[in-house]
């Protein structure tokens, strides 16, 4: 979708990865699960935080830990993105593809962060889902996506 590649973003230091999602709603948990998987890799200017459904409450971490770049990872309902596939999205597309569970539109939240923290760059990684069934585990397809994204991120971070 234009812009930098995920591997390039993952090499930026410092970098704060915020994983968004509800662990009690099946595939919606994918962003949260990725941040949990990458949390042990934190260090050397990289920090991963699982924020659950409360990305709106992450401003403190963005101020204290981002150092200029944030990568937000969340599930998206995008008909152009196959289930389990992922893409980097520009802020102007977020309101049409993201869950309505956020208390404010993500584009507005990211604009607020940028206003509060001059020079901040926010990237958004959306992972395609088709279901967010309550109390369901990640589907096999999203489990595979989690595993492959975790491996890709670890490789870009210089860890195996």
CSV table of N, CA and C in Angstrom, one decimal:
chain,number,residue,atom,x,y,z
A,1,UNK,N,0.8,-1.2,0.0
A,1,UNK,CA,0.0,0.0,0.0
A,1,UNK,C,0.9,1.3,0.0
A,2,UNK,N,2.1,1.1,-0.4
A,2,UNK,CA,3.0,2.3,-0.4
A,2,UNK,C,3.7,2.5,0.9
A,3,UNK,N,4.7,3.3,0.9
A,3,UNK,CA,5.4,3.5,2.2
A,3,UNK,C,6.4,2.5,2.5
A,4,UNK,N,7.0,2.5,3.6
A,4,UNK,CA,8.1,1.6,4.0
A,4,UNK,C,7.6,0.2,4.2
A,5,UNK,N,8.5,-0.8,4.0
A,5,UNK,CA,8.1,-2.2,4.2
A,5,UNK,C,8.2,-2.5,5.7
A,6,UNK,N,7.4,-3.5,6.1
A,6,UNK,CA,7.4,-3.9,7.6
A,6,UNK,C,8.8,-4.1,8.1
A,7,UNK,N,9.6,-4.8,7.3
A,7,UNK,CA,11.0,-5.1,7.8
A,7,UNK,C,11.8,-3.9,8.0
A,8,UNK,N,11.6,-2.8,7.2
A,8,UNK,CA,12.3,-1.5,7.4
A,8,UNK,C,11.8,-0.9,8.7
A,9,UNK,N,10.5,-0.9,8.9
A,9,UNK,CA,9.9,-0.3,10.1
A,9,UNK,C,10.5,-1.0,11.4
A,10,UNK,N,10.6,-2.3,11.3
A,10,UNK,CA,11.1,-3.0,12.5
A,10,UNK,C,12.5,-2.8,12.8
A,11,UNK,N,13.2,-2.2,11.9
A,11,UNK,CA,14.7,-1.9,12.1
A,11,UNK,C,14.9,-0.5,12.7
A,12,UNK,N,13.8,0.3,12.7
A,12,UNK,CA,13.9,1.7,13.3
A,12,UNK,C,14.1,1.6,14.8
A,13,UNK,N,15.0,2.4,15.3
A,13,UNK,CA,15.2,2.5,16.8
A,13,UNK,C,15.2,3.9,17.2
A,14,UNK,N,14.6,4.2,18.3
A,14,UNK,CA,13.7,3.3,19.1
A,14,UNK,C,12.4,3.1,18.4
A,15,UNK,N,11.7,2.0,18.7
A,15,UNK,CA,10.4,1.6,18.1
A,15,UNK,C,9.6,1.0,19.2
A,16,UNK,N,8.3,1.4,19.3
A,16,UNK,CA,7.3,0.9,20.2
A,16,UNK,C,6.3,0.2,19.4
A,17,UNK,N,6.1,-1.1,19.6
A,17,UNK,CA,5.0,-1.9,19.0
A,17,UNK,C,3.9,-2.0,20.0
A,18,UNK,N,2.7,-1.6,19.6
A,18,UNK,CA,1.5,-1.7,20.4
A,18,UNK,C,0.6,-2.7,19.7
A,19,UNK,N,0.3,-3.8,20.4
A,19,UNK,CA,-0.6,-4.9,19.9
A,19,UNK,C,-1.9,-4.7,20.5
A,20,UNK,N,-2.9,-4.5,19.6
A,20,UNK,CA,-4.3,-4.2,20.0
A,20,UNK,C,-5.2,-5.5,19.7
A,21,UNK,N,-6.1,-5.7,20.6
A,21,UNK,CA,-7.1,-6.8,20.4
A,21,UNK,C,-7.6,-7.4,21.7
A,22,UNK,N,-8.8,-8.0,21.5
A,22,UNK,CA,-9.5,-8.6,22.7
A,22,UNK,C,-9.2,-10.1,22.8
A,23,UNK,N,-8.4,-10.5,23.8
A,23,UNK,CA,-8.0,-11.9,23.9
A,23,UNK,C,-9.2,-12.8,24.1
A,24,UNK,N,-10.4,-12.3,24.4
A,24,UNK,CA,-11.6,-13.1,24.6
A,24,UNK,C,-12.5,-13.1,23.3
A,25,UNK,N,-12.0,-12.6,22.2
A,25,UNK,CA,-12.8,-12.6,21.0
A,25,UNK,C,-12.1,-13.2,19.8
A,26,UNK,N,-11.6,-14.4,20.0
A,26,UNK,CA,-11.0,-15.1,18.9
A,26,UNK,C,-10.0,-14.4,18.1
A,27,UNK,N,-10.2,-14.3,16.8
A,27,UNK,CA,-9.2,-13.7,15.9
A,27,UNK,C,-9.0,-12.2,16.1
A,28,UNK,N,-9.9,-11.5,16.8
A,28,UNK,CA,-9.6,-10.1,17.2
A,28,UNK,C,-8.4,-10.0,18.1
A,29,UNK,N,-8.0,-11.0,18.7
A,29,UNK,CA,-6.8,-11.0,19.6
A,29,UNK,C,-5.5,-10.9,18.9
A,30,UNK,N,-5.4,-11.0,17.6
A,30,UNK,CA,-4.2,-11.2,16.9
A,30,UNK,C,-3.1,-10.1,17.2
A,31,UNK,N,-3.5,-8.9,17.2
A,31,UNK,CA,-2.5,-7.8,17.5
A,31,UNK,C,-1.9,-7.9,18.9
A,32,UNK,N,-2.8,-8.2,19.9
A,32,UNK,CA,-2.4,-8.4,21.3
A,32,UNK,C,-1.5,-9.6,21.4
A,33,UNK,N,-1.8,-10.7,20.7
A,33,UNK,CA,-1.0,-11.9,20.7
A,33,UNK,C,0.3,-11.7,20.1
A,34,UNK,N,0.4,-10.9,19.1
A,34,UNK,CA,1.7,-10.7,18.5
A,34,UNK,C,2.6,-9.9,19.4
A,35,UNK,N,2.1,-8.9,20.1
A,35,UNK,CA,2.8,-8.1,21.1
A,35,UNK,C,3.3,-9.0,22.2
A,36,UNK,N,2.4,-9.9,22.7
A,36,UNK,CA,2.8,-10.8,23.7
A,36,UNK,C,4.0,-11.7,23.3
A,37,UNK,N,3.9,-12.2,22.1
A,37,UNK,CA,4.9,-13.1,21.5
A,37,UNK,C,6.3,-12.3,21.4
A,38,UNK,N,6.2,-11.0,21.1
A,38,UNK,CA,7.4,-10.2,20.9
A,38,UNK,C,7.9,-9.5,22.1
A,39,UNK,N,7.2,-9.5,23.2
A,39,UNK,CA,7.6,-8.9,24.4
A,39,UNK,C,8.9,-9.3,24.9
A,40,UNK,N,9.2,-10.6,24.9
A,40,UNK,CA,10.6,-11.1,25.3
A,40,UNK,C,11.7,-10.6,24.5
A,41,UNK,N,11.4,-10.1,23.3
A,41,UNK,CA,12.4,-9.5,22.4
A,41,UNK,C,12.7,-8.0,22.7
A,42,UNK,N,12.0,-7.5,23.7
A,42,UNK,CA,12.2,-6.0,24.0
A,42,UNK,C,13.6,-5.8,24.5
A,43,UNK,N,14.2,-4.7,24.0
A,43,UNK,CA,15.5,-4.3,24.4
A,43,UNK,C,16.2,-3.7,23.2
A,44,UNK,N,17.3,-3.0,23.4
A,44,UNK,CA,18.0,-2.5,22.3
A,44,UNK,C,17.2,-1.4,21.5
A,45,UNK,N,16.3,-0.7,22.2
A,45,UNK,CA,15.5,0.3,21.5
A,45,UNK,C,14.2,-0.2,21.0
A,46,UNK,N,13.9,-1.5,21.2
A,46,UNK,CA,12.6,-2.0,20.8
A,46,UNK,C,11.8,-2.4,22.0
A,47,UNK,N,10.5,-2.1,22.0
A,47,UNK,CA,9.6,-2.4,23.1
A,47,UNK,C,8.3,-2.9,22.5
A,48,UNK,N,7.8,-4.0,22.9
A,48,UNK,CA,6.5,-4.5,22.5
A,48,UNK,C,5.6,-4.5,23.7
A,49,UNK,N,4.4,-3.9,23.5
A,49,UNK,CA,3.4,-3.8,24.6
A,49,UNK,C,2.0,-4.3,24.1
A,50,UNK,N,1.4,-5.3,24.8
A,50,UNK,CA,0.1,-5.7,24.5
A,50,UNK,C,-0.9,-4.8,25.2
A,51,UNK,N,-1.8,-4.1,24.5
A,51,UNK,CA,-2.6,-3.2,25.1
A,51,UNK,C,-4.1,-3.6,25.2
A,52,UNK,N,-4.4,-4.8,24.8
A,52,UNK,CA,-5.8,-5.3,24.9
A,52,UNK,C,-6.6,-4.4,23.9
A,53,UNK,N,-7.8,-4.0,24.4
A,53,UNK,CA,-8.7,-3.2,23.6
A,53,UNK,C,-8.4,-1.7,23.9
A,54,UNK,N,-7.5,-1.4,24.7
A,54,UNK,CA,-7.3,0.0,25.2
A,54,UNK,C,-6.2,0.8,24.5
A,55,UNK,N,-6.1,0.8,23.2
A,55,UNK,CA,-5.0,1.6,22.6
A,55,UNK,C,-5.1,3.0,23.0
A,56,UNK,N,-6.3,3.5,23.3
A,56,UNK,CA,-6.5,4.9,23.7
A,56,UNK,C,-5.8,5.2,25.0
A,57,UNK,N,-5.5,4.2,25.8
A,57,UNK,CA,-4.8,4.4,27.1
A,57,UNK,C,-3.3,4.3,27.0
A,58,UNK,N,-2.8,4.2,25.8
A,58,UNK,CA,-1.4,3.9,25.6
A,58,UNK,C,-0.5,5.2,25.4
A,59,UNK,N,-1.1,6.4,25.6
A,59,UNK,CA,-0.4,7.6,25.4
A,59,UNK,C,0.8,7.7,26.3
A,60,UNK,N,0.7,7.2,27.5
A,60,UNK,CA,1.9,7.3,28.4
A,60,UNK,C,3.0,6.5,27.8
A,61,UNK,N,2.8,5.3,27.3
A,61,UNK,CA,3.9,4.5,26.7
A,61,UNK,C,4.4,5.2,25.5
A,62,UNK,N,3.5,5.7,24.7
A,62,UNK,CA,3.9,6.4,23.5
A,62,UNK,C,4.8,7.6,23.8
A,63,UNK,N,4.5,8.3,24.8
A,63,UNK,CA,5.3,9.4,25.3
A,63,UNK,C,6.7,9.0,25.8
A,64,UNK,N,6.7,7.9,26.6
A,64,UNK,CA,7.9,7.5,27.4
A,64,UNK,C,8.7,6.5,26.6
A,65,UNK,N,8.2,5.7,25.7
A,65,UNK,CA,8.9,4.6,25.1
A,65,UNK,C,9.0,4.7,23.5
A,66,UNK,N,8.2,5.5,22.9
A,66,UNK,CA,8.2,5.4,21.4
A,66,UNK,C,9.5,6.0,20.8
A,67,UNK,N,10.0,7.1,21.4
A,67,UNK,CA,11.2,7.7,20.8
A,67,UNK,C,11.0,8.2,19.4
A,68,UNK,N,9.8,8.3,18.9
A,68,UNK,CA,9.6,8.9,17.6
A,68,UNK,C,8.8,8.0,16.7
A,69,UNK,N,8.8,6.6,16.9
A,69,UNK,CA,8.1,5.7,16.0
A,69,UNK,C,7.3,4.7,16.8
A,70,UNK,N,6.0,4.6,16.3
A,70,UNK,CA,5.1,3.6,16.9
A,70,UNK,C,4.6,2.7,15.8
A,71,UNK,N,4.5,1.4,16.0
A,71,UNK,CA,3.8,0.5,15.1
A,71,UNK,C,2.7,-0.1,15.8
A,72,UNK,N,1.5,0.2,15.4
A,72,UNK,CA,0.2,-0.3,16.0
A,72,UNK,C,-0.2,-1.5,15.2
A,73,UNK,N,-0.5,-2.6,15.8
A,73,UNK,CA,-1.0,-3.9,15.1
A,73,UNK,C,-2.4,-4.2,15.6
A,74,UNK,N,-3.3,-4.4,14.7
A,74,UNK,CA,-4.7,-4.7,15.1
A,74,UNK,C,-5.3,-5.5,14.0
A,75,UNK,N,-6.4,-6.2,14.3
A,75,UNK,CA,-7.2,-6.9,13.4
A,75,UNK,C,-8.0,-5.9,12.6
A,76,UNK,N,-8.3,-6.2,11.3
A,76,UNK,CA,-9.1,-5.4,10.4
A,76,UNK,C,-10.1,-6.2,9.7
A,77,UNK,N,-11.2,-5.6,9.4
A,77,UNK,CA,-12.2,-6.2,8.5
A,77,UNK,C,-12.1,-5.5,7.2
A,78,UNK,N,-11.3,-6.0,6.3
A,78,UNK,CA,-11.1,-5.3,5.0
A,78,UNK,C,-11.4,-6.4,3.9
A,79,UNK,N,-12.4,-6.1,3.1
A,79,UNK,CA,-12.8,-7.1,2.1
A,79,UNK,C,-11.7,-7.3,1.1
A,80,UNK,N,-10.7,-6.4,0.9
A,80,UNK,CA,-9.7,-6.5,0.0
A,80,UNK,C,-8.5,-7.3,0.5
A,81,UNK,N,-8.5,-7.6,1.8
A,81,UNK,CA,-7.4,-8.3,2.5
A,81,UNK,C,-7.9,-9.7,2.9
A,82,UNK,N,-7.3,-10.7,2.4
A,82,UNK,CA,-7.7,-12.1,2.8
A,82,UNK,C,-7.5,-12.4,4.2
A,83,UNK,N,-8.3,-13.2,4.8
A,83,UNK,CA,-8.2,-13.6,6.2
A,83,UNK,C,-6.8,-14.2,6.4
A,84,UNK,N,-6.1,-13.6,7.4
A,84,UNK,CA,-4.8,-14.0,7.8
A,84,UNK,C,-3.7,-13.2,7.1
A,85,UNK,N,-4.0,-12.5,6.0
A,85,UNK,CA,-3.0,-11.7,5.3
A,85,UNK,C,-2.9,-10.4,6.1
A,86,UNK,N,-1.8,-9.6,5.9
A,86,UNK,CA,-1.6,-8.4,6.6
A,86,UNK,C,-1.1,-7.3,5.6
A,87,UNK,N,-1.3,-6.1,6.0
A,87,UNK,CA,-0.9,-4.9,5.2
A,87,UNK,C,-0.6,-3.7,6.1
A,88,UNK,N,0.2,-2.8,5.6
A,88,UNK,CA,0.4,-1.6,6.3
A,88,UNK,C,-0.6,-0.6,5.7
A,89,UNK,N,-1.3,0.1,6.5
A,89,UNK,CA,-2.3,1.0,6.1
A,89,UNK,C,-2.0,2.5,6.4
A,90,UNK,N,-2.4,3.4,5.5
A,90,UNK,CA,-2.3,4.8,5.8
A,90,UNK,C,-3.4,5.2,6.8
A,91,UNK,N,-3.2,6.3,7.5
A,91,UNK,CA,-4.1,6.7,8.5
A,91,UNK,C,-5.5,7.0,7.9
A,92,UNK,N,-5.6,7.5,6.7
A,92,UNK,CA,-6.9,7.9,6.2
A,92,UNK,C,-7.7,6.7,5.8
A,93,UNK,N,-7.2,5.4,5.8
A,93,UNK,CA,-8.0,4.2,5.6
A,93,UNK,C,-8.5,3.6,6.9
A,94,UNK,N,-8.0,3.9,8.0
A,94,UNK,CA,-8.2,3.2,9.2
A,94,UNK,C,-9.7,3.2,9.6
A,95,UNK,N,-10.4,4.2,9.5
A,95,UNK,CA,-11.8,4.3,10.0
A,95,UNK,C,-12.7,3.4,9.2
A,96,UNK,N,-12.3,3.0,8.0
A,96,UNK,CA,-13.2,2.2,7.2
A,96,UNK,C,-12.9,0.7,7.4
A,97,UNK,N,-11.8,0.3,8.0
A,97,UNK,CA,-11.4,-1.1,8.1
A,97,UNK,C,-11.3,-1.6,9.5
A,98,UNK,N,-11.2,-0.7,10.5
A,98,UNK,CA,-11.0,-1.1,11.9
A,98,UNK,C,-12.3,-1.3,12.6
A,99,UNK,N,-12.2,-2.2,13.6
A,99,UNK,CA,-13.4,-2.4,14.5
A,99,UNK,C,-13.9,-1.1,15.0
A,100,UNK,N,-15.2,-1.1,15.3
A,100,UNK,CA,-15.8,0.0,16.0
A,100,UNK,C,-15.7,-0.1,17.5
A,101,UNK,N,-15.0,-1.0,18.0
A,101,UNK,CA,-14.8,-1.2,19.4
A,101,UNK,C,-14.0,-0.1,20.1
A,102,UNK,N,-13.2,0.6,19.3
A,102,UNK,CA,-12.4,1.6,19.9
A,102,UNK,C,-13.3,2.8,20.2
A,103,UNK,N,-13.0,3.5,21.3
A,103,UNK,CA,-13.8,4.6,21.8
A,103,UNK,C,-13.8,5.8,20.9
A,104,UNK,N,-12.7,6.0,20.2
A,104,UNK,CA,-12.6,7.0,19.2
A,104,UNK,C,-11.9,6.5,17.9
A,105,UNK,N,-12.2,7.1,16.8
A,105,UNK,CA,-11.5,6.6,15.5
A,105,UNK,C,-10.0,6.6,15.7
A,106,UNK,N,-9.4,5.5,15.2
A,106,UNK,CA,-7.9,5.4,15.3
A,106,UNK,C,-7.2,6.6,14.6
A,107,UNK,N,-7.7,7.0,13.4
A,107,UNK,CA,-7.1,8.2,12.7
A,107,UNK,C,-7.1,9.4,13.6
A,108,UNK,N,-8.1,9.6,14.4
A,108,UNK,CA,-8.2,10.8,15.3
A,108,UNK,C,-7.2,10.6,16.4
A,109,UNK,N,-7.1,9.4,17.0
A,109,UNK,CA,-6.2,9.1,18.1
A,109,UNK,C,-4.8,9.3,17.6
A,110,UNK,N,-4.4,8.8,16.5
A,110,UNK,CA,-3.1,8.9,16.0
A,110,UNK,C,-2.7,10.4,15.7
A,111,UNK,N,-3.7,11.2,15.2
A,111,UNK,CA,-3.5,12.6,15.0
A,111,UNK,C,-3.3,13.3,16.3
A,112,UNK,N,-4.0,12.9,17.4
A,112,UNK,CA,-3.8,13.5,18.7
A,112,UNK,C,-2.4,13.2,19.2
A,113,UNK,N,-2.0,11.9,19.1
A,113,UNK,CA,-0.6,11.5,19.5
A,113,UNK,C,0.4,12.4,18.8
A,114,UNK,N,0.3,12.6,17.5
A,114,UNK,CA,1.2,13.4,16.7
A,114,UNK,C,1.2,14.8,17.2
A,115,UNK,N,0.1,15.3,17.6
A,115,UNK,CA,0.0,16.7,18.1
A,115,UNK,C,0.7,16.8,19.4
A,116,UNK,N,0.5,15.8,20.3
A,116,UNK,CA,1.1,15.8,21.6
A,116,UNK,C,2.6,15.6,21.5
A,117,UNK,N,3.1,14.8,20.5
A,117,UNK,CA,4.5,14.4,20.5
A,117,UNK,C,5.0,14.8,19.1
A,118,UNK,N,5.6,16.0,18.9
A,118,UNK,CA,6.0,16.5,17.6
A,118,UNK,C,7.1,15.5,17.1
A,119,UNK,N,6.9,15.3,15.8
A,119,UNK,CA,7.9,14.4,15.1
A,119,UNK,C,7.5,12.9,15.2
A,120,UNK,N,6.5,12.6,15.9
A,120,UNK,CA,6.1,11.2,16.0
A,120,UNK,C,5.6,10.6,14.7
A,121,UNK,N,6.0,9.4,14.4
A,121,UNK,CA,5.6,8.7,13.2
A,121,UNK,C,4.8,7.5,13.7
A,122,UNK,N,3.6,7.3,13.2
A,122,UNK,CA,2.8,6.1,13.5
A,122,UNK,C,2.5,5.3,12.3
A,123,UNK,N,2.8,4.0,12.4
A,123,UNK,CA,2.5,3.1,11.3
A,123,UNK,C,1.4,2.1,11.9
A,124,UNK,N,0.6,1.6,10.9
A,124,UNK,CA,-0.5,0.7,11.3
A,124,UNK,C,-0.4,-0.5,10.5
A,125,UNK,N,-0.3,-1.7,11.2
A,125,UNK,CA,-0.3,-3.0,10.5
A,125,UNK,C,-1.6,-3.7,10.8
A,126,UNK,N,-2.4,-3.9,9.8
A,126,UNK,CA,-3.7,-4.5,9.9
A,126,UNK,C,-3.6,-6.0,9.4
A,127,UNK,N,-4.2,-6.8,10.2
A,127,UNK,CA,-4.3,-8.3,9.9
A,127,UNK,C,-5.7,-8.6,9.6
A,128,UNK,N,-6.0,-9.2,8.4
A,128,UNK,CA,-7.3,-9.5,8.0
A,128,UNK,C,-8.0,-10.6,8.8
A,129,UNK,N,-9.2,-10.3,9.3
A,129,UNK,CA,-10.0,-11.3,10.0
A,129,UNK,C,-11.4,-11.4,9.4
A,130,UNK,N,-12.1,-12.4,9.7
A,130,UNK,CA,-13.5,-12.5,9.3
A,130,UNK,C,-14.4,-12.8,10.4
A,131,UNK,N,-13.9,-13.1,11.6
A,131,UNK,CA,-14.7,-13.4,12.7
A,131,UNK,C,-14.0,-12.9,14.0
A,132,UNK,N,-14.8,-12.6,15.0
A,132,UNK,CA,-14.3,-12.2,16.3
A,132,UNK,C,-15.3,-12.8,17.4
A,133,UNK,N,-15.5,-14.1,17.2
A,133,UNK,CA,-16.4,-14.8,18.1
A,133,UNK,C,-16.0,-14.8,19.5
A,134,UNK,N,-16.9,-14.6,20.4
A,134,UNK,CA,-16.6,-14.5,21.8
A,134,UNK,C,-16.1,-15.9,22.3
A,135,UNK,N,-15.1,-15.8,23.2
A,135,UNK,CA,-14.5,-17.0,23.9
A,135,UNK,C,-13.9,-18.0,23.0
A,136,UNK,N,-13.7,-17.6,21.7
A,136,UNK,CA,-13.0,-18.6,20.8
A,136,UNK,C,-11.5,-18.4,20.8
A,137,UNK,N,-10.8,-19.4,20.5
A,137,UNK,CA,-9.3,-19.2,20.3
A,137,UNK,C,-9.0,-18.6,19.0
A,138,UNK,N,-7.8,-18.3,18.7
A,138,UNK,CA,-7.4,-17.9,17.4
A,138,UNK,C,-7.7,-19.0,16.4
A,139,UNK,N,-8.2,-18.7,15.2
A,139,UNK,CA,-8.5,-19.7,14.2
A,139,UNK,C,-7.1,-20.3,13.7
A,140,UNK,N,-7.1,-21.5,13.1
A,140,UNK,CA,-5.9,-22.1,12.6
A,140,UNK,C,-5.2,-21.1,11.6
A,141,UNK,N,-5.9,-20.5,10.8
A,141,UNK,CA,-5.3,-19.5,9.8
A,141,UNK,C,-4.6,-18.4,10.5
A,142,UNK,N,-5.3,-17.8,11.5
A,142,UNK,CA,-4.7,-16.7,12.3
A,142,UNK,C,-3.5,-17.2,13.1
A,143,UNK,N,-3.6,-18.4,13.6
A,143,UNK,CA,-2.5,-19.0,14.4
A,143,UNK,C,-1.3,-19.0,13.5
A,144,UNK,N,-1.4,-19.5,12.2
A,144,UNK,CA,-0.3,-19.5,11.3
A,144,UNK,C,0.2,-18.1,11.0
A,145,UNK,N,-0.7,-17.2,10.9
A,145,UNK,CA,-0.3,-15.8,10.6
A,145,UNK,C,0.5,-15.3,11.8
A,146,UNK,N,0.1,-15.6,13.0
A,146,UNK,CA,0.8,-15.2,14.2
A,146,UNK,C,2.2,-15.8,14.2
A,147,UNK,N,2.3,-17.1,13.9
A,147,UNK,CA,3.6,-17.7,13.9
A,147,UNK,C,4.5,-17.1,12.8
A,148,UNK,N,4.0,-16.9,11.6
A,148,UNK,CA,4.9,-16.3,10.6
A,148,UNK,C,5.2,-14.9,10.8
A,149,UNK,N,4.3,-14.1,11.3
A,149,UNK,CA,4.7,-12.7,11.7
A,149,UNK,C,5.7,-12.6,12.8
A,150,UNK,N,5.5,-13.5,13.8
A,150,UNK,CA,6.5,-13.5,14.9
A,150,UNK,C,7.9,-13.8,14.4
A,151,UNK,N,8.0,-14.8,13.5
A,151,UNK,CA,9.3,-15.2,12.9
A,151,UNK,C,9.8,-14.0,12.1
A,152,UNK,N,9.0,-13.4,11.3
A,152,UNK,CA,9.4,-12.3,10.5
A,152,UNK,C,9.9,-11.1,11.3
A,153,UNK,N,9.2,-10.8,12.4
A,153,UNK,CA,9.6,-9.7,13.3
A,153,UNK,C,10.9,-10.1,14.0
A,154,UNK,N,11.0,-11.3,14.5
A,154,UNK,CA,12.2,-11.7,15.2
A,154,UNK,C,13.4,-11.6,14.2
A,155,UNK,N,13.3,-12.0,13.0
A,155,UNK,CA,14.4,-11.9,12.0
A,155,UNK,C,14.7,-10.5,11.8
A,156,UNK,N,13.7,-9.6,11.6
A,156,UNK,CA,14.0,-8.2,11.4
A,156,UNK,C,14.7,-7.5,12.6
A,157,UNK,N,14.3,-8.0,13.8
A,157,UNK,CA,14.9,-7.5,15.0
A,157,UNK,C,16.3,-8.1,15.2
A,158,UNK,N,16.7,-9.0,14.4
A,158,UNK,CA,18.1,-9.6,14.5
A,158,UNK,C,18.1,-10.7,15.6
A,159,UNK,N,16.9,-11.3,15.8
A,159,UNK,CA,16.9,-12.4,16.8
A,159,UNK,C,16.3,-13.6,16.1
A,160,UNK,N,16.5,-14.8,16.6
A,160,UNK,CA,16.0,-16.0,16.0
A,160,UNK,C,15.2,-16.7,17.1
